[in-house]
Tab-separated table of C-alpha atoms in Angstrom:
chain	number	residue	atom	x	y	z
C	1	UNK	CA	32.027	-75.257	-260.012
C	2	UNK	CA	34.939	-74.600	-262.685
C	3	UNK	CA	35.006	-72.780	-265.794
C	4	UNK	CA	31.838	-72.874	-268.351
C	5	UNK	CA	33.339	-76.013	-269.942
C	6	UNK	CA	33.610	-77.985	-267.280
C	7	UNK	CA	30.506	-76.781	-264.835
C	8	UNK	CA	29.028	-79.522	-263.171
C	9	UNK	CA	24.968	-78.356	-264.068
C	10	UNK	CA	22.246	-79.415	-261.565
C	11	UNK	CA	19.606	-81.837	-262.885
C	12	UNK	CA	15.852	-81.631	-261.018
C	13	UNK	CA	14.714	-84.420	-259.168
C	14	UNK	CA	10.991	-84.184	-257.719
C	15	UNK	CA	10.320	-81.136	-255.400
C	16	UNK	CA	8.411	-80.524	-252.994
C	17	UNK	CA	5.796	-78.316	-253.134
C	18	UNK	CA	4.231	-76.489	-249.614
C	19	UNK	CA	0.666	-74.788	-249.407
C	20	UNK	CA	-0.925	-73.437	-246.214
C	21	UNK	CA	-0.386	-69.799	-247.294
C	22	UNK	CA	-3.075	-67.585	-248.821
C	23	UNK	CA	-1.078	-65.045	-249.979
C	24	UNK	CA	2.527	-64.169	-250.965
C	25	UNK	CA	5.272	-64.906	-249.477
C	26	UNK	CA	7.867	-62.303	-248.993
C	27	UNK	CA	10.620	-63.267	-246.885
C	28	UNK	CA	11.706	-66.922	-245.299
C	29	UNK	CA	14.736	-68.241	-244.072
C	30	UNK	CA	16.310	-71.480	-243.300
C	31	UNK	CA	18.236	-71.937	-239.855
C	32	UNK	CA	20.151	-74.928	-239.241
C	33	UNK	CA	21.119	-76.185	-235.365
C	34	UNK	CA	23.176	-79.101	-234.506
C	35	UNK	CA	20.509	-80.566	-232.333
C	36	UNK	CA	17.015	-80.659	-233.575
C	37	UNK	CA	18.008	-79.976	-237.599
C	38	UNK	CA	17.167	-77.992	-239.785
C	39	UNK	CA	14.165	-75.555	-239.526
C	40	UNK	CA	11.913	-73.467	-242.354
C	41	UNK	CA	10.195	-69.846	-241.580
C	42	UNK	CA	7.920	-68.380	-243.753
C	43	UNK	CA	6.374	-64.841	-243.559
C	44	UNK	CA	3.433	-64.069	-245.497
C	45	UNK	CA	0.975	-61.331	-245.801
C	46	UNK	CA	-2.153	-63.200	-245.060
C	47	UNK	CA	-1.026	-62.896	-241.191
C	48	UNK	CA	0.284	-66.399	-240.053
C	49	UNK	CA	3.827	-67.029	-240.433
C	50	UNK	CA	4.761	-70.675	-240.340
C	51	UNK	CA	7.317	-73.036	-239.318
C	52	UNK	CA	8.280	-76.002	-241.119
C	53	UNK	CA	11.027	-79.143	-241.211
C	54	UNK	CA	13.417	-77.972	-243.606
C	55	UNK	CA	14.524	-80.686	-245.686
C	56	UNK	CA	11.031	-81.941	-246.084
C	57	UNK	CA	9.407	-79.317	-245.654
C	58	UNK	CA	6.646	-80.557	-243.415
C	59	UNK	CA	4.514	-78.020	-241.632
C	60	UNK	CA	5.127	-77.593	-237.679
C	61	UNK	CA	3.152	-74.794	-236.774
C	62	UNK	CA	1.751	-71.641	-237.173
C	63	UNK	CA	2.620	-68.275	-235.847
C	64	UNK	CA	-0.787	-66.714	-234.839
C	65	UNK	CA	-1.604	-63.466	-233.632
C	66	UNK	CA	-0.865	-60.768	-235.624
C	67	UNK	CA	-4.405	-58.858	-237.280
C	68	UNK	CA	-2.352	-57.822	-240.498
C	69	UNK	CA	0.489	-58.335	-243.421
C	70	UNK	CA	3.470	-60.114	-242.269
C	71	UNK	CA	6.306	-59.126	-243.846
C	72	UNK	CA	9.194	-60.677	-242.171
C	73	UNK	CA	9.469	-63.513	-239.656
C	74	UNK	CA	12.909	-64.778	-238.140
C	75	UNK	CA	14.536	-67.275	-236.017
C	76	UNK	CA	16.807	-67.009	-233.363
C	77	UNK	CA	20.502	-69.104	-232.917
C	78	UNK	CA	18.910	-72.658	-231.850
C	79	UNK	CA	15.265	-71.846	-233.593
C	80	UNK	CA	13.733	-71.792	-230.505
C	81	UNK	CA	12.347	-68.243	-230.196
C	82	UNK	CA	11.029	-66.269	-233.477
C	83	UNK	CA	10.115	-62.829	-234.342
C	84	UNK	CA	8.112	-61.401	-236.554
C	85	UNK	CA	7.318	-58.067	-238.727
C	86	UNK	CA	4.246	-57.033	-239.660
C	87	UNK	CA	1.585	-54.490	-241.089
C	88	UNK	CA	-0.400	-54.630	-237.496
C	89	UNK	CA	2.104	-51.919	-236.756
C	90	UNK	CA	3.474	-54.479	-233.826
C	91	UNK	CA	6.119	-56.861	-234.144
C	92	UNK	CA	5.917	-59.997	-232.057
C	93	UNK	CA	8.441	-62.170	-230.406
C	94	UNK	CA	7.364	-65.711	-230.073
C	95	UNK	CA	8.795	-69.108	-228.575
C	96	UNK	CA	9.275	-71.193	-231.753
C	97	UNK	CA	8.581	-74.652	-229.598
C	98	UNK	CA	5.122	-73.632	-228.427
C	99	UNK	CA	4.334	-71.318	-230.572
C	100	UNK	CA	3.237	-69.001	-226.991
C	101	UNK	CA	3.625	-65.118	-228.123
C	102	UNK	CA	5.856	-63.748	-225.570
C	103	UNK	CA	5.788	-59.885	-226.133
C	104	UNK	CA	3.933	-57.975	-228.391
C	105	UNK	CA	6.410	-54.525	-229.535
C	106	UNK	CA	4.229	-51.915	-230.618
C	107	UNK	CA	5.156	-49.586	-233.197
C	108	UNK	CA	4.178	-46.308	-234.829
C	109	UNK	CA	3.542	-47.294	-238.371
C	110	UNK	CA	3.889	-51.079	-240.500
C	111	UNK	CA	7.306	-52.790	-239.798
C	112	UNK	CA	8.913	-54.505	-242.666
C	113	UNK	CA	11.792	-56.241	-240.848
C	114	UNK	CA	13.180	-57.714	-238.233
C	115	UNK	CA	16.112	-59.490	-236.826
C	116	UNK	CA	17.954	-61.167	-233.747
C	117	UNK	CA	21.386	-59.847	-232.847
C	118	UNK	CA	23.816	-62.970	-232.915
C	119	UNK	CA	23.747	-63.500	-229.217
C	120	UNK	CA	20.216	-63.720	-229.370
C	121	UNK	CA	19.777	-61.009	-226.161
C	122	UNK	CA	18.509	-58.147	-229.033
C	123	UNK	CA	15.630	-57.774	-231.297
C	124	UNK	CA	16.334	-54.975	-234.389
C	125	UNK	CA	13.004	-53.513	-236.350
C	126	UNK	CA	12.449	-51.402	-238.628
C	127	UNK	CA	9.659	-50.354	-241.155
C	128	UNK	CA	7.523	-47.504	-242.356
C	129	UNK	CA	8.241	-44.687	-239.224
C	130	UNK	CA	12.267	-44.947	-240.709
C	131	UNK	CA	13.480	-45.828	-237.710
C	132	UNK	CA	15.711	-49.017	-236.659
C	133	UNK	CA	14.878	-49.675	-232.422
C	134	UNK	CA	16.673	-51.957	-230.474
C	135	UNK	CA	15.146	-53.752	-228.153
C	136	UNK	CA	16.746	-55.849	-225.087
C	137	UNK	CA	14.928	-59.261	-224.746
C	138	UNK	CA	15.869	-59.835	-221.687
C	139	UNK	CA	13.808	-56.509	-220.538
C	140	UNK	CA	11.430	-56.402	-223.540
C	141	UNK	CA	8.978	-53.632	-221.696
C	142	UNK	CA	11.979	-51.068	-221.551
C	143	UNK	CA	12.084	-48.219	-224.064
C	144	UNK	CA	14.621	-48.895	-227.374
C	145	UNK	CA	17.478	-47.568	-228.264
C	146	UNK	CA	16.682	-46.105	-232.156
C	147	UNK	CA	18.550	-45.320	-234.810
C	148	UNK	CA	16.798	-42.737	-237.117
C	149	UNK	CA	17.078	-43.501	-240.867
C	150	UNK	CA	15.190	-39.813	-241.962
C	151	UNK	CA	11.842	-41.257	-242.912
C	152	UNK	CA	12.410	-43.576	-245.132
C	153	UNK	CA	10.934	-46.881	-245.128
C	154	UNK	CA	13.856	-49.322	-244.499
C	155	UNK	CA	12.572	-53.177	-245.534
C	156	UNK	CA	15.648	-54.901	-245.146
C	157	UNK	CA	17.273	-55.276	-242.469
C	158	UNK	CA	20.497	-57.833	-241.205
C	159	UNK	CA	22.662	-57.929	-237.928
C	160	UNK	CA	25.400	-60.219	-239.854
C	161	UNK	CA	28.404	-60.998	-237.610
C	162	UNK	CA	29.113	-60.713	-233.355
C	163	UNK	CA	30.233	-56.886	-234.260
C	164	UNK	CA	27.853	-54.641	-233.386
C	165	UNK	CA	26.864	-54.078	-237.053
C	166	UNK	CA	23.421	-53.405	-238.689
C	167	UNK	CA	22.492	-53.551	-242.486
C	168	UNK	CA	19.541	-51.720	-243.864
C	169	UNK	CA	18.082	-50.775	-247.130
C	170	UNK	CA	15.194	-48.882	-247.899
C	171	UNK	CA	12.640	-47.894	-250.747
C	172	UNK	CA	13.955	-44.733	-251.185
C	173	UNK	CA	18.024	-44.793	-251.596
C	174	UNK	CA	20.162	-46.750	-254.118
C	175	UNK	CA	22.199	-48.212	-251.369
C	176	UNK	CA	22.855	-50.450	-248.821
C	177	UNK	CA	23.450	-48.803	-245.125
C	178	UNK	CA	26.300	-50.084	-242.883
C	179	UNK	CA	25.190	-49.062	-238.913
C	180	UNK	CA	27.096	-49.212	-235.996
C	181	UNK	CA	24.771	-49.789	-232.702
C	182	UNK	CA	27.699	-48.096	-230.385
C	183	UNK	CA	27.003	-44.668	-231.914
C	184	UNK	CA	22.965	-45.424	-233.563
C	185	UNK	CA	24.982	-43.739	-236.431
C	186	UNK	CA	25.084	-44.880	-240.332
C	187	UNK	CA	28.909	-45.502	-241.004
C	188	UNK	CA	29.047	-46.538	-244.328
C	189	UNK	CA	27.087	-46.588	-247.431
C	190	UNK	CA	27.460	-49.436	-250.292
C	191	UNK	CA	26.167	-48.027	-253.636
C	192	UNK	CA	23.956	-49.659	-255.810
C	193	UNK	CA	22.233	-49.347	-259.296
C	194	UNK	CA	18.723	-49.065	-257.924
C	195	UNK	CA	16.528	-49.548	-255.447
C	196	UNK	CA	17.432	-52.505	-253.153
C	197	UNK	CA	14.698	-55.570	-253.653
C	198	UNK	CA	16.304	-58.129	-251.952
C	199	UNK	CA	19.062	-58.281	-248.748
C	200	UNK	CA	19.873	-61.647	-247.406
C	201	UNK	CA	23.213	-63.422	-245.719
C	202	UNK	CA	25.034	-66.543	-247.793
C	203	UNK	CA	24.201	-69.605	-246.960
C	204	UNK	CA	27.760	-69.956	-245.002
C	205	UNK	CA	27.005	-66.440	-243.587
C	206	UNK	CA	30.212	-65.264	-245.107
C	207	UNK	CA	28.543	-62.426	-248.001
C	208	UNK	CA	25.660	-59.633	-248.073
C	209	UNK	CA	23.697	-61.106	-251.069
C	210	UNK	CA	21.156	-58.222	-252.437
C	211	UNK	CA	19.213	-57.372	-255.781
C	212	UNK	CA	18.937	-53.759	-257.277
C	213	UNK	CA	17.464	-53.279	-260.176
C	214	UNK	CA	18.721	-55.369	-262.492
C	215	UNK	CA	21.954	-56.084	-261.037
C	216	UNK	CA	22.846	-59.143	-258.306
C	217	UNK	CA	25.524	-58.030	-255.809
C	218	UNK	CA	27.614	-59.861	-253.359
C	219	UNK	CA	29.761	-58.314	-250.689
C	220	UNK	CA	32.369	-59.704	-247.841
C	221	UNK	CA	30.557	-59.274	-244.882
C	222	UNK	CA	33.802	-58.464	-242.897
C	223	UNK	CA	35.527	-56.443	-245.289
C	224	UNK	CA	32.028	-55.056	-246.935
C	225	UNK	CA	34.170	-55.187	-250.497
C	226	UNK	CA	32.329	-56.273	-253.378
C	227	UNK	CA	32.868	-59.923	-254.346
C	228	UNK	CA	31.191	-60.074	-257.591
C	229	UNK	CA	28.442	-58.152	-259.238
C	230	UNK	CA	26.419	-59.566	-262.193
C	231	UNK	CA	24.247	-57.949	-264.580
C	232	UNK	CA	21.007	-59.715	-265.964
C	233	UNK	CA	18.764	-58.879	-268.736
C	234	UNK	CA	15.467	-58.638	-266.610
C	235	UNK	CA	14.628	-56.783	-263.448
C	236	UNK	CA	15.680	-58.878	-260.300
C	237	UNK	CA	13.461	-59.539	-256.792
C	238	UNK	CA	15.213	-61.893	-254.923
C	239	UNK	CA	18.591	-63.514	-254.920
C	240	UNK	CA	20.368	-66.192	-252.816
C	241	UNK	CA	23.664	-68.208	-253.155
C	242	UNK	CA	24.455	-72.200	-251.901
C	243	UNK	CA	27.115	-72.781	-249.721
C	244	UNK	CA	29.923	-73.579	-251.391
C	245	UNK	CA	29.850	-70.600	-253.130
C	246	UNK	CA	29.359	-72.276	-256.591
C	247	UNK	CA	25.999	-71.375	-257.912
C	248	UNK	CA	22.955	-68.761	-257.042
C	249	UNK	CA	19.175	-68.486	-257.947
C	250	UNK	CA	17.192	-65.015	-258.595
C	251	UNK	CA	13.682	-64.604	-259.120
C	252	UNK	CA	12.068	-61.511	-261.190
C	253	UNK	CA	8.844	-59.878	-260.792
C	254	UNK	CA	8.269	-60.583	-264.730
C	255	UNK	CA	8.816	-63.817	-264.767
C	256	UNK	CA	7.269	-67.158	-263.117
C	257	UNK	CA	10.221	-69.078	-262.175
C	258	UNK	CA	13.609	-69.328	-261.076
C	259	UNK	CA	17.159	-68.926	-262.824
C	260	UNK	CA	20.508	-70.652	-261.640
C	261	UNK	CA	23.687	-69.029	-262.437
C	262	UNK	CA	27.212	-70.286	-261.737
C	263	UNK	CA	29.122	-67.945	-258.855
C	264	UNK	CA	32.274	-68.115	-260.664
C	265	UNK	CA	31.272	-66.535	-264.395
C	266	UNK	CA	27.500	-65.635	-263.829
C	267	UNK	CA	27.229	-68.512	-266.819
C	268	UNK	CA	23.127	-69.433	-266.491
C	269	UNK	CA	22.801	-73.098	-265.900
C	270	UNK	CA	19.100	-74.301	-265.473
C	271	UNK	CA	15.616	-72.499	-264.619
C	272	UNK	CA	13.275	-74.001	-262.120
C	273	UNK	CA	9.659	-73.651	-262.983
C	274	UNK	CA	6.246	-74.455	-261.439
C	275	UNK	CA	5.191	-71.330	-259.548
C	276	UNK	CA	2.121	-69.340	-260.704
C	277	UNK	CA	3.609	-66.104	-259.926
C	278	UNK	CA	7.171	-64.153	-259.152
C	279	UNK	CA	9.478	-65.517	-256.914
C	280	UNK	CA	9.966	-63.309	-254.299
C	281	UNK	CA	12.458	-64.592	-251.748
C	282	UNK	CA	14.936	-67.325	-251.868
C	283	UNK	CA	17.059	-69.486	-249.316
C	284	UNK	CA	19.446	-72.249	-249.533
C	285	UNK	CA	19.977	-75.138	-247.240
C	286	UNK	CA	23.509	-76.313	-246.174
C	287	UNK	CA	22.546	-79.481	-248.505
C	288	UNK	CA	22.503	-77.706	-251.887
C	289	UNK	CA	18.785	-77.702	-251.844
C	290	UNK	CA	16.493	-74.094	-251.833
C	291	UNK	CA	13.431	-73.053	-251.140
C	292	UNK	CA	11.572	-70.783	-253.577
C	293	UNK	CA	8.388	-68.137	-251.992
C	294	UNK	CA	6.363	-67.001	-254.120
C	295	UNK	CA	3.315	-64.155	-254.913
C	296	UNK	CA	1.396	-67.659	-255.664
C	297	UNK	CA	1.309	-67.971	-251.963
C	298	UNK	CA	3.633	-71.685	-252.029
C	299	UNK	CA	6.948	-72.249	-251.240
C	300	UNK	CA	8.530	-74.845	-253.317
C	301	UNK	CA	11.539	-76.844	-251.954
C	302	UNK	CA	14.091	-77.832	-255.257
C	303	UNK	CA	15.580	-81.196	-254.394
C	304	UNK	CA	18.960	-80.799	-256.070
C	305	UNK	CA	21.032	-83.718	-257.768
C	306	UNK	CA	24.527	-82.845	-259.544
C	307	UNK	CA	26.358	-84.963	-262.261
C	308	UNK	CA	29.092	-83.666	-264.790
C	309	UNK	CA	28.155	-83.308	-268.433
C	310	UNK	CA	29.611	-85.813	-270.259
């Protein structure tokens, strides 16, 4: 979008609105493949991640299994395999078709996140113990590799390009961990104002998108540079950004609904409301439309229309 003059503002058309949850939802992410289209995963802490149709947001299936909280739930390249982080101190690794479990990874304490590596032959956790393993899926019952963040509890956590790269955050540093999975070792630290509350990937995979405080951040994800930073008047809990790179949405944990700011000038455009509680994660769709998650236990999907103010 151009300058505040000239911004092109998006106007609501009917959205969709998905129940089946019972409690909230913390993470979800879209993943789009060329040959079945465009899939939704949800995480949620009353135990059954689900999968849904993405543009409609139609339910597929359930994720079932896990006996507590799950925090984080993931799909792999094509959406055909998923994993999944959760309070049970396990996380799970599932065939998305089926929805068969197909190993159960037992951990020490709760695990918060989880992730494939982009050739989809690694699994990355990490939670409450402080510790990132790596697990090979193609010998899932041999022992990890680790890399040992000092006991705190890291709940994000990204493996962003082919490089073998990890991103972490964690509830006890004001910053954003860069790891190489050569060495196990933290190379690199990105500062930020606060506590990170939210980590997440662009929609074209090109920028680290997180929330700290009251601050949004966006980085290059090759050159790990900041992009742009924004400051907002409220506390911040979860943040994403469309694909062309002209708008983003946040949510805050004292407020109800969502806000839309331009990428270019951080100008606010429009808020999306309709949710019964904070918004706590966020994803586009290559189309320009986004799902919301909320603490209401509902994801919302915002059908998005664009004309230029005349």
């Amino acid at each position: 979008e151009g300058g505040a003059g000239a911004a092109k503002k998006p106007v609501l058309s009917r959205n969709v609105i998905c129940t089946g949850h019972s409690r909230p939802i913390p993470q979800m992410e879209f993943k789009d493949t060329v040959e079945d289209g465009l899939f939704l995963i949800s995480a949620c802490l009353d135990n059954r991640p689900m999968l849904r149709d993405g543009p409609t947001g139609d339910w597929i299936g359930s994720f079932v299994g896990h006996n507590g909280a799950v925090w984080c739930a993931r799909l792999n390249s094509n959406a055909t395999r998923a994993v999944t982080a959760s309070a049970d101190f396990t996380a799970k690794y599932w065939c998305a078709i089926t929805g068969q479990m197909l190993h159960s990874f037992e951990h020490q304490h709760v695990v918060r996140a989880a992730c494939f590596s982009k050739d989809d032959q690694k699994m990355f956790t990490a939670g409450r113990e402080g510790k990132i393993r790596i697990f090979d899926l193609t010998k899932p019952t041999a022992e990890p590799s680790v890399c040992d963040d000092k006991g705190s509890m890291v709940h994000y956590l990204l493996n962003p390009s082919d490089s073998p790269t990890l991103v972490s955050s964690d509830d006890k540093n004001p910053e954003v961990k860069i790891w190489d999975t050569r060495t196990n070792k933290s190379e690199l630290k990105l500062q930020t104002d606060d506590i990170v509350t939210d980590l997440c990937m662009s929609c074209d995979g090109t920028m680290l998108c997180g929330t700290a405080g009251k601050t949004v951040f966006f980085w290059d994800i090759k050159t790990l540079e900041v992009v742009k930073t924004f400051k907002m008047d409220r506390d911040l809990l979860s943040v994403a950004v469309d694909m062309k790179k002209t708008r983003f949405v946040v949510g805050s944990p004292d407020e109800l609904y969502v806000r839309s700011y331009q990428f270019q000038n951080g100008a606010e455009l429009t808020t999306y409301k309709g949710h019964h509680g904070p918004v706590g994660s966020l994803a586009f769709m290559p189309s320009g439309d986004f799902a919301s998650g909320s603490v209401d236990g509902t994801i919302r999907i915002w059908r998005q229309t664009v004309k230029t103010d005349e």
